[in-house]
Short mmCIF file of C-alpha atoms and ligand atoms in Angstrom, two decimals:
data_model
loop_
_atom_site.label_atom_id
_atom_site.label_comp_id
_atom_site.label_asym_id
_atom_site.label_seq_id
_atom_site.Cartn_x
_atom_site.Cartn_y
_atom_site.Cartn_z
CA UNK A 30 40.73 -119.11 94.29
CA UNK A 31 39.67 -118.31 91.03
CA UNK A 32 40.03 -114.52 89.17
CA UNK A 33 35.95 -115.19 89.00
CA UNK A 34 35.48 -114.82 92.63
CA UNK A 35 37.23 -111.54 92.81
CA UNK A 36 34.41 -108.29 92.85
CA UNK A 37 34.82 -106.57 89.76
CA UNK A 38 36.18 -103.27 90.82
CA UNK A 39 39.24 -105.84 91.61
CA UNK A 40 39.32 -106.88 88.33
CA UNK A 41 39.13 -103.70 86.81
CA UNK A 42 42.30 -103.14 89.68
CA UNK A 43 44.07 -105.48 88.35
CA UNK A 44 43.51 -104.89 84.43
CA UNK A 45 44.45 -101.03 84.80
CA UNK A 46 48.20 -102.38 85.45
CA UNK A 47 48.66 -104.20 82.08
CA UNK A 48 49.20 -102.33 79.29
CA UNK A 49 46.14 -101.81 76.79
CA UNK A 50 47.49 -104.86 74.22
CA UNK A 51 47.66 -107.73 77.26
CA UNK A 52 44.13 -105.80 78.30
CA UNK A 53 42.57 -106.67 74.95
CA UNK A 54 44.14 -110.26 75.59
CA UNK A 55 43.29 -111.28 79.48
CA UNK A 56 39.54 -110.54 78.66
CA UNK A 57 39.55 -113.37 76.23
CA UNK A 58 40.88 -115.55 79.08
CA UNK A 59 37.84 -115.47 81.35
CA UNK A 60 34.43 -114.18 81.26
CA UNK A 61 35.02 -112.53 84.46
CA UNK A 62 38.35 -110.56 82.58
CA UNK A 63 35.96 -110.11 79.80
CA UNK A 64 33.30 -108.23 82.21
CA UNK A 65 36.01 -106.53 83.99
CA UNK A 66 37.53 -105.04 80.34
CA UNK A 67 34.13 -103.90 79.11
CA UNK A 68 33.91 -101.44 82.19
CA UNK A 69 34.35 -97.15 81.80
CA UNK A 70 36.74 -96.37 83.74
CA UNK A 71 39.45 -98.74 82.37
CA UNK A 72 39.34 -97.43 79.32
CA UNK A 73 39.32 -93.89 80.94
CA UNK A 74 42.57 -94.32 82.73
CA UNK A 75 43.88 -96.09 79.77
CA UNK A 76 43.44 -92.88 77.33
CA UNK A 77 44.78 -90.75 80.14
CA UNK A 78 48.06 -92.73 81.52
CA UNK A 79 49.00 -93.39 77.31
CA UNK A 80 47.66 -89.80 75.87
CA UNK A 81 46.97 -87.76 78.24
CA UNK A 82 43.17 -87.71 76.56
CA UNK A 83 40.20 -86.35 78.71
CA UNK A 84 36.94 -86.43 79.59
CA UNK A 85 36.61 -83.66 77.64
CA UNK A 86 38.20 -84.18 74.66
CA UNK A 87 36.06 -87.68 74.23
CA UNK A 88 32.75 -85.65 74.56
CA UNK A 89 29.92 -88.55 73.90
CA UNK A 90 32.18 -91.51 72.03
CA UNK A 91 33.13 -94.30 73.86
CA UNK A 92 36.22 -94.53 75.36
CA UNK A 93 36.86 -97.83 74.90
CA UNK A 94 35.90 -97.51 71.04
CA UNK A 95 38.28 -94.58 70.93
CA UNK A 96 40.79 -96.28 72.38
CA UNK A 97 40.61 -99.73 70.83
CA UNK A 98 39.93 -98.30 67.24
CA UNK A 99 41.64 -94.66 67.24
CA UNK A 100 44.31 -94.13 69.81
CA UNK A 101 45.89 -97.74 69.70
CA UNK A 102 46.82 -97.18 66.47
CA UNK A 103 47.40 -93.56 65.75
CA UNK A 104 47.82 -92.22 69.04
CA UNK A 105 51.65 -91.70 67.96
CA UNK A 106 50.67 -88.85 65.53
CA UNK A 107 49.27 -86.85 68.80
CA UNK A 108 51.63 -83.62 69.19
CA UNK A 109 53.71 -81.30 67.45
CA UNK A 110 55.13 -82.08 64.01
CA UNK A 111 57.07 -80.05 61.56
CA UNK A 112 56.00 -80.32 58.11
CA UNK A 113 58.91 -81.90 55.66
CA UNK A 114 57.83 -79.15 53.07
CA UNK A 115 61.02 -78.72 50.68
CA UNK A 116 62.09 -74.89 51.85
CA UNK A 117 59.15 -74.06 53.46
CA UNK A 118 58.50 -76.35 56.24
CA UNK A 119 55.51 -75.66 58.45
CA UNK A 120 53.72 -76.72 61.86
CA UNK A 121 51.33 -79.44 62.46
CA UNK A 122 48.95 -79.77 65.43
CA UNK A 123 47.60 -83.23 66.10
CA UNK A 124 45.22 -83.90 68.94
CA UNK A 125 41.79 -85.10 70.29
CA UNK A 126 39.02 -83.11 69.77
CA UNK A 127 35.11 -84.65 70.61
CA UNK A 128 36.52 -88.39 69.90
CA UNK A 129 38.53 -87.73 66.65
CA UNK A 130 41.76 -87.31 66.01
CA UNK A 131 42.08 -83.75 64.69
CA UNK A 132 45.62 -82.81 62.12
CA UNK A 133 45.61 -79.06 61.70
CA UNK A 134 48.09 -77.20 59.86
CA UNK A 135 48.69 -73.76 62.03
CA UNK A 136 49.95 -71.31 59.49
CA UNK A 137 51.99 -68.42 60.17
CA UNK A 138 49.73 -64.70 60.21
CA UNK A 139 50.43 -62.24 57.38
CA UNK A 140 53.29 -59.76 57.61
CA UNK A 141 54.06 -58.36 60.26
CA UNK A 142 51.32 -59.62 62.71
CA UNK A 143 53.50 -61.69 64.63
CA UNK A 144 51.22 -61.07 67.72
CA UNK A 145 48.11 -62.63 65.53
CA UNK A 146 46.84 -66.07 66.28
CA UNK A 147 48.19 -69.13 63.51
CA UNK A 148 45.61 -69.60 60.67
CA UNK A 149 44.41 -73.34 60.88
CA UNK A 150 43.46 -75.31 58.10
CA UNK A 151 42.18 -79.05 58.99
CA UNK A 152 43.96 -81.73 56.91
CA UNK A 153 42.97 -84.94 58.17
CA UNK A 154 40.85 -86.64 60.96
CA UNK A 155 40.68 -90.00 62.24
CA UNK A 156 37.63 -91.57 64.15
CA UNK A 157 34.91 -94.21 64.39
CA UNK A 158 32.03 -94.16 62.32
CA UNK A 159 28.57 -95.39 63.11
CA UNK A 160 29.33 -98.41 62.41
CA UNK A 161 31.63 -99.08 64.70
CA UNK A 162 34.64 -98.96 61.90
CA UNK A 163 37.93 -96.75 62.24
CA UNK A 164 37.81 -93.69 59.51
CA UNK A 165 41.03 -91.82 58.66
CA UNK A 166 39.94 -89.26 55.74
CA UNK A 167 41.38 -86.42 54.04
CA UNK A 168 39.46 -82.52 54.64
CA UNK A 169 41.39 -81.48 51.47
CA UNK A 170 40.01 -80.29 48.10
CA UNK A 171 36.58 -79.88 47.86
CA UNK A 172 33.75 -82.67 47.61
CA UNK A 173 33.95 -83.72 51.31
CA UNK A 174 36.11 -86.28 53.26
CA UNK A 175 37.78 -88.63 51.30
CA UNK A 176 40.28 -91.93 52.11
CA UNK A 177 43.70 -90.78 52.93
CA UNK A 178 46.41 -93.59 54.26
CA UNK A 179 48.87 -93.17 57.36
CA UNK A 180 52.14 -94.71 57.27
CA UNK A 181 54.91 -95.06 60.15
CA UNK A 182 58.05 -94.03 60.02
CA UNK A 183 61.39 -95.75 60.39
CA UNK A 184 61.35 -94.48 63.75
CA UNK A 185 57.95 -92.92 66.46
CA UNK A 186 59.13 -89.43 66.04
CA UNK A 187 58.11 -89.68 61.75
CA UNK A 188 54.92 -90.46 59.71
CA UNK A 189 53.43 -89.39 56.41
CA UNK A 190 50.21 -89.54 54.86
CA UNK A 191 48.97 -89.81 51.20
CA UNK A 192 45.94 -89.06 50.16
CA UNK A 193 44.31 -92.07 48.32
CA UNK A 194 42.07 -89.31 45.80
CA UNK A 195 44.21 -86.53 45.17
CA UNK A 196 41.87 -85.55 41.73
CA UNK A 197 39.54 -84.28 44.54
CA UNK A 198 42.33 -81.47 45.35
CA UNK A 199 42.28 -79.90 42.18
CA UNK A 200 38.86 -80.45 40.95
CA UNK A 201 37.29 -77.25 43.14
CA UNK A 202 37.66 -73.61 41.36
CA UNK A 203 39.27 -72.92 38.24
CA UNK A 204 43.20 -72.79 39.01
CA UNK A 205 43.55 -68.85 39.12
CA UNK A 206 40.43 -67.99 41.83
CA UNK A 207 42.72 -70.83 43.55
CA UNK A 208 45.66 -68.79 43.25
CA UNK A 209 43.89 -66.07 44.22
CA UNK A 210 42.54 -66.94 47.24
CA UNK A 211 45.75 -68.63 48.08
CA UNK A 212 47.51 -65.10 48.07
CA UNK A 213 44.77 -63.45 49.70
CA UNK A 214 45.38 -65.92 52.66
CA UNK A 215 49.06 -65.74 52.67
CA UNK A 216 49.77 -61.54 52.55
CA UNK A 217 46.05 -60.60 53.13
CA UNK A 218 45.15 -58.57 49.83
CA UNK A 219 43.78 -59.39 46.70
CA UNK A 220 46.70 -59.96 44.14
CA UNK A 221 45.89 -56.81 42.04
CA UNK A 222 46.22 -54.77 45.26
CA UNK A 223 50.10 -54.17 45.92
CA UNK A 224 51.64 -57.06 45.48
CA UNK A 225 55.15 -56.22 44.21
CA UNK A 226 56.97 -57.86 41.76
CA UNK A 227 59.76 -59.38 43.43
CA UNK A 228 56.89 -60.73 45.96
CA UNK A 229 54.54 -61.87 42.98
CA UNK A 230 57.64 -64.19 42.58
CA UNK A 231 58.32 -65.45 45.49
CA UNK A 232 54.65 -66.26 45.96
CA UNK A 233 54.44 -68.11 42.58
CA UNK A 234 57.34 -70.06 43.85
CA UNK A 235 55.88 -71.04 46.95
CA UNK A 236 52.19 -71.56 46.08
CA UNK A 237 53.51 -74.54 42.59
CA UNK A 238 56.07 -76.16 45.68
CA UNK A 239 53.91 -76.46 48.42
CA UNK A 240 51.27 -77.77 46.03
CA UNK A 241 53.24 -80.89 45.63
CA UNK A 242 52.55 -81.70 49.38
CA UNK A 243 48.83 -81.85 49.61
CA UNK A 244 48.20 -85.44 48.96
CA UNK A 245 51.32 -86.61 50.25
CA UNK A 246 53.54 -85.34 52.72
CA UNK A 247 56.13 -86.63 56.17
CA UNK A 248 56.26 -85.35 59.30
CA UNK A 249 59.07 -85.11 62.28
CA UNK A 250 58.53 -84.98 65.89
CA UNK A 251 59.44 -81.42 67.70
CA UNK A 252 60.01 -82.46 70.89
CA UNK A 253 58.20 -81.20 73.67
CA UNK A 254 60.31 -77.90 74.84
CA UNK A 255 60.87 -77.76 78.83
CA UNK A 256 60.90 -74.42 80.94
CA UNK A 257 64.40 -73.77 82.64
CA UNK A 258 65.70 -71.44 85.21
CA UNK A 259 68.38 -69.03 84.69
CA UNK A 260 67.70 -67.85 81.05
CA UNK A 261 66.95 -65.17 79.56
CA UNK A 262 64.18 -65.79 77.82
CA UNK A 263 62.31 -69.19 78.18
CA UNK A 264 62.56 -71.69 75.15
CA UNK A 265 59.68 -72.29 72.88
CA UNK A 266 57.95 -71.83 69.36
CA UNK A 267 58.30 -67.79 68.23
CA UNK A 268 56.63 -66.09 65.10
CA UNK A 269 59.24 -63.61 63.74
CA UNK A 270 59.24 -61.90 60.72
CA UNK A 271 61.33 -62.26 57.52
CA UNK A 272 60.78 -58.91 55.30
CA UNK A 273 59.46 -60.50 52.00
CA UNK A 274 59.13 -63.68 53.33
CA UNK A 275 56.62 -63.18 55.47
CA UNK A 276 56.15 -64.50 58.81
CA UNK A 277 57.95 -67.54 59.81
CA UNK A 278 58.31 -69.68 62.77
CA UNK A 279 61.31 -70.36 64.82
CA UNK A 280 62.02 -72.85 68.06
CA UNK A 281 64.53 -71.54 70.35
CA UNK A 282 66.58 -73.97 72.82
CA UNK A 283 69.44 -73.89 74.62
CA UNK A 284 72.76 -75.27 74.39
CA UNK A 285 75.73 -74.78 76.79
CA UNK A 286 76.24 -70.69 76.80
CA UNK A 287 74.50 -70.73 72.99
CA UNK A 288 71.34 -69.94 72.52
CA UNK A 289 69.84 -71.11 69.01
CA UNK A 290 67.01 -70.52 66.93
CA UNK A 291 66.13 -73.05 64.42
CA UNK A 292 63.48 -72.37 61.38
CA UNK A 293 60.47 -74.76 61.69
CA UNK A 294 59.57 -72.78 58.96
CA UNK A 295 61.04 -71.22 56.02
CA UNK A 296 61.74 -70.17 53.00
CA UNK A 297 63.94 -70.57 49.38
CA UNK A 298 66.41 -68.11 50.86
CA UNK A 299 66.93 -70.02 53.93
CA UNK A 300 65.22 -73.17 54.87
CA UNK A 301 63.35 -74.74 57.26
CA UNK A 302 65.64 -76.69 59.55
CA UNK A 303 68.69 -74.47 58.93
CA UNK A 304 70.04 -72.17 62.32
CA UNK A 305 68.42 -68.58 61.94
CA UNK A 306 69.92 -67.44 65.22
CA UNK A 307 72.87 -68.06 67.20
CA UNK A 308 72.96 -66.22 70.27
CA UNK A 309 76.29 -65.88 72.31
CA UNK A 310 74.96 -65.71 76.04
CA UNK A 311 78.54 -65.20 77.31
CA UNK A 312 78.78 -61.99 75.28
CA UNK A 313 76.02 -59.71 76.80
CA UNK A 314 76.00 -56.08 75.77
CA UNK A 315 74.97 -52.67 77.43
CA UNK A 316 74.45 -49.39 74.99
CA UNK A 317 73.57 -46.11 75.64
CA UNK A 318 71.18 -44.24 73.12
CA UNK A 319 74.31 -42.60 71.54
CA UNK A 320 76.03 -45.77 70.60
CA UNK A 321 72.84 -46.87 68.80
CA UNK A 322 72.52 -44.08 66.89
CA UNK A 323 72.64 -45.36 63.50
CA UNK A 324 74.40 -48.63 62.27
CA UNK A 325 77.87 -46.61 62.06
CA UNK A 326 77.89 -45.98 65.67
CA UNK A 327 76.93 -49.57 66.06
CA UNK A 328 79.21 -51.24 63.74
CA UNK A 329 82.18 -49.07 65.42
CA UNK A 330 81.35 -50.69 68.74
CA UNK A 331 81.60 -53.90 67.41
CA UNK A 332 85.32 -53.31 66.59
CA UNK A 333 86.07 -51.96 69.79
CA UNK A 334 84.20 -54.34 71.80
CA UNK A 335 80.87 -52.96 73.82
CA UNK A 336 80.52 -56.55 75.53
CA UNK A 337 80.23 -56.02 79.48
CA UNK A 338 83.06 -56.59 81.37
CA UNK A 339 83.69 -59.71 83.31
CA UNK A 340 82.50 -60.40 86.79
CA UNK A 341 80.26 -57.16 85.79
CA UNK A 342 76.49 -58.37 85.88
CA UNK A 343 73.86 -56.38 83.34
CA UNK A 344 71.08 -53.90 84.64
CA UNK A 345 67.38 -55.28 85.09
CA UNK A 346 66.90 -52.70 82.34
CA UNK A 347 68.58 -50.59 79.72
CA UNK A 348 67.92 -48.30 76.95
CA UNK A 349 67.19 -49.15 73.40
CA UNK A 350 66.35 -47.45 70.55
CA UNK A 351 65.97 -48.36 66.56
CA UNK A 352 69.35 -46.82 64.78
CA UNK A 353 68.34 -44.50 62.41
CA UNK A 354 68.47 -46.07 59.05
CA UNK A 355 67.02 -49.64 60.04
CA UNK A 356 63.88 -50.88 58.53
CA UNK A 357 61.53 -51.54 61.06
CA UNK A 358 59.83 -54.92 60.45
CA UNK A 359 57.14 -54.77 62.58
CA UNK A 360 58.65 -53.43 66.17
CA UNK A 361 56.64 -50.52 67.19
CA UNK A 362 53.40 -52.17 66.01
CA UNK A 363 54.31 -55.70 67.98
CA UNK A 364 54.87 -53.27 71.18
CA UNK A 365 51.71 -51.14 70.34
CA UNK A 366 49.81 -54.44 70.34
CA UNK A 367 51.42 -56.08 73.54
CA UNK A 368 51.56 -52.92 75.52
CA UNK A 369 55.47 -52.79 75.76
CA UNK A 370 57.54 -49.57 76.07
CA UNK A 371 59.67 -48.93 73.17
CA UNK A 372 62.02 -47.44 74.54
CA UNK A 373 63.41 -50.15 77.09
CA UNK A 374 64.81 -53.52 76.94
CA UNK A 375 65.50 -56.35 79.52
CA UNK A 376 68.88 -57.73 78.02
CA UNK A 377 71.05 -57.40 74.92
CA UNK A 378 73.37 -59.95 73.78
CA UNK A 379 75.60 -60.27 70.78
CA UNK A 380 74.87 -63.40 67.72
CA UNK A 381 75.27 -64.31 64.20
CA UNK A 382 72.15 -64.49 61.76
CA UNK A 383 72.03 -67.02 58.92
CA UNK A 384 71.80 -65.24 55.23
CA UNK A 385 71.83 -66.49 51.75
CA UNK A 386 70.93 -66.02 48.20
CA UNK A 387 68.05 -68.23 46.79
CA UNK A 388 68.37 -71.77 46.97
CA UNK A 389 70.79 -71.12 50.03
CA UNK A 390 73.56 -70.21 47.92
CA UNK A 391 76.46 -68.05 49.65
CA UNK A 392 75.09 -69.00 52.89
CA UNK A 393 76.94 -67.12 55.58
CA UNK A 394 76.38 -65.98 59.01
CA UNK A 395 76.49 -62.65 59.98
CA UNK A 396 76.75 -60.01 63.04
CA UNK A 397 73.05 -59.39 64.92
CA UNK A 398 71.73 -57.99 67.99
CA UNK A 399 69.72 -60.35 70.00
CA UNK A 400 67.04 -57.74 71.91
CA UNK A 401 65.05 -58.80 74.92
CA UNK A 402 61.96 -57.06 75.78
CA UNK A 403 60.20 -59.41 77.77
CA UNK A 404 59.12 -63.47 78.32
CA UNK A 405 57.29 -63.28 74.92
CA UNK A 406 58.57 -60.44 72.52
CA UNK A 407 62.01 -59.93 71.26
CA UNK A 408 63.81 -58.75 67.92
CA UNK A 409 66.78 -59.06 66.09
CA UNK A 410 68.97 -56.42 64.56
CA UNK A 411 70.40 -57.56 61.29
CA UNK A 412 72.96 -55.37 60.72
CA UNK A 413 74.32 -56.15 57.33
CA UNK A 414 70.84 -56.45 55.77
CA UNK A 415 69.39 -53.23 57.90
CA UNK A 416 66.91 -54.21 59.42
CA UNK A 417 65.06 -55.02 62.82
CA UNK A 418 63.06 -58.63 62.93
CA UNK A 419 60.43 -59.26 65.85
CA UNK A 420 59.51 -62.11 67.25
CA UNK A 421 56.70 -63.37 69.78
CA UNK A 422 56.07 -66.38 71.49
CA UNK A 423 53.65 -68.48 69.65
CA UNK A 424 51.45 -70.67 72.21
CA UNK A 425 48.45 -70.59 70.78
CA UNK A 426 48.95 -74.25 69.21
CA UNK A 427 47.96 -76.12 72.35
ZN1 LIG B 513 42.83 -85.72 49.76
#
């Protein structure tokens, strides 16, 4: 019997078990593979078993163009990537959107609207054009799409790009309405309203590194974060804030009785990669409002030892309260904003912050509160710099 005589649902059957390379070979075998390879659906299930891509993210392109030209080749960059930005880091988005692939950069809000939405700014696409031919362009600079390259990594969880006309990055405004509307992005006023010295310089800093990366810049793999039971809080991507840093992103995960959370963004001080938080889940705590005060009556407990006894399991809820003398970075408007009582929280645990000087001199790790108020919303006391960081779940990058 030959392959020929076999309907062509069959076919298509049969083809749907190879993978999309020996696909792309058995139709050049036989007309009837050749027939069979051409149809819909096999390119359908194809996108989906390899990508995950839908129906919906194709809209009207083909999938067997998409898949052939597009995903076959850059399908790897689909996902979450953090942004090898000396310092700074940052988050990349890559996924299908109406037949292209879409790169967006998801910027932190401004200070302290931790609750906001990321700020997205487009840097590169990849798709077909109308003549059939695979496009991967830059959305950089001004003066419309221009040729940027992809390149692997040594391994699938790395890539970087480089923009093949980087002159098209600078060419737009004069350099100081570029400033300008840099800043106005980043802390939401105009430079000439309020922003402080000390700020002004950290901003300067920021704005002449990060420049560096926009025609050329790497990329690692964050791994995919799965729920688990018995936690405290589920892992995941948080916005917290960072006092005159601004807001910066952290990813929380478990491991053993720690819990950690790692900057995928960050800043001169401390950068991204480095361990903001280390939780110690075998040291919960319970305070009453007296103990917390002010940072006195907290630091005394500390000595003494306020962690719960053994054996001795910690209420559904207890009482919190902001010692007098912390700087609040953002608390009572993050609860005002997610309708959550001020007053309350769900669990309290003892951990160590990281802190340093600029260019992470004197790096050191010091005492903290971890504070849970619910799934998505908790802070962190820093006790040695005074103040109160908040953090909320960020899953608005899907
Ligand atoms: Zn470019």
């Amino acid at each position: 019997m030959s392959f020929s005589s076999l309907p062509l649902e069959v076919l298509v059957q049969v083809l749907s078990y190879l993978t999309p390379t020996d696909i792309v070979k058995a139709n050049r075998t036989c007309k009837s593979f050749y027939s069979a390879s051409r149809v819909t659906k096999l390119w359908k299930t194809v996108c989906d078993k390899e990508h995950n891509v839908t129906v919906e993210q194709i809209g009207s392109s083909s999938f067997e163009d998409f898949y052939t030209k597009v995903l076959h080749h850059y399908g790897q960059t689909l996902g979450l990537w953090q942004m090898q930005i000396e310092h700074y880091g940052g988050l990349l988005s890559v996924k299908v959107v109406n037949g292209e692939i879409i790169a967006t950069q998801l910027l932190p809000p401004i200070d302290p609207e931790v609750w906001m939405p990321f700020k997205r700014k487009d840097l590169f696409k990849i798709s077909v054009d109308s003549e059939g031919k695979t496009e991967v362009n830059c959305l950089q600079g001004s003066g419309g799409p221009h040729k940027i390259e992809i390149m692997k990594g040594n391994s699938s969880n790395q890539f970087s790009v480089q923009c093949k006309q980087p002159e098209k990055h600078s060419k737009s405004k004069n350099r100081e309405e570029k400033f300008a509307s840099w800043i106005r992005d980043e802390v939401g006023i105009p430079p000439e309203h309020g922003v402080q010295g000390y700020q002004m310089e950290l901003l300067k800093i920021k704005y002449l590194s990060i420049q560096q990366y926009e025609s050329s810049c790497s990329f690692t793999c964050l791994q995919p974060i799965n729920s688990l039971s018995n936690v405290p809080i589920q892992p995941g991507l948080f916005k917290g804030t960072y006092g005159g840093h601004g807001v910066e992103v952290i990813q929380l995960t478990y491991e053993g009785n720690r819990l950690h959370g790692t900057k995928v963004s960050g800043d001169p001080n401390v950068p991204a990669g480095k361990r903001s938080i280390i939780v110690h889940l075998d040291e919960p705590l319970v305070l009453n409002r007296e103990q917390q005060r002010d940072l006195n009556s907290i630091k005394q407990l500390q000595n003494e030892g306020c962690s719960l006894p053994e054996g001795q399991e910690a209420p559904a809820r207890q009482p919190f309260s902001i010692p007098f003398g912390i700087e609040d970075r953002g608390f009572v408007q993050l609860c005002e904003q997610k309708d959550i009582p001020t007053d309350f929280c769900r669990a309290r645990y003892f951990g160590t912050g990281l802190i340093a000087m600029h260019g992470f001199r004197n790096s050191s790790r010091t005492d903290c509160h971890l504070v849970i108020f619910d799934e998505d919303v908790f802070a962190f006391l820093w006790m040695e710099l005074g103040s109160l960081s908040v953090y909320s779940r960020a899953d608005d990058f899907l």
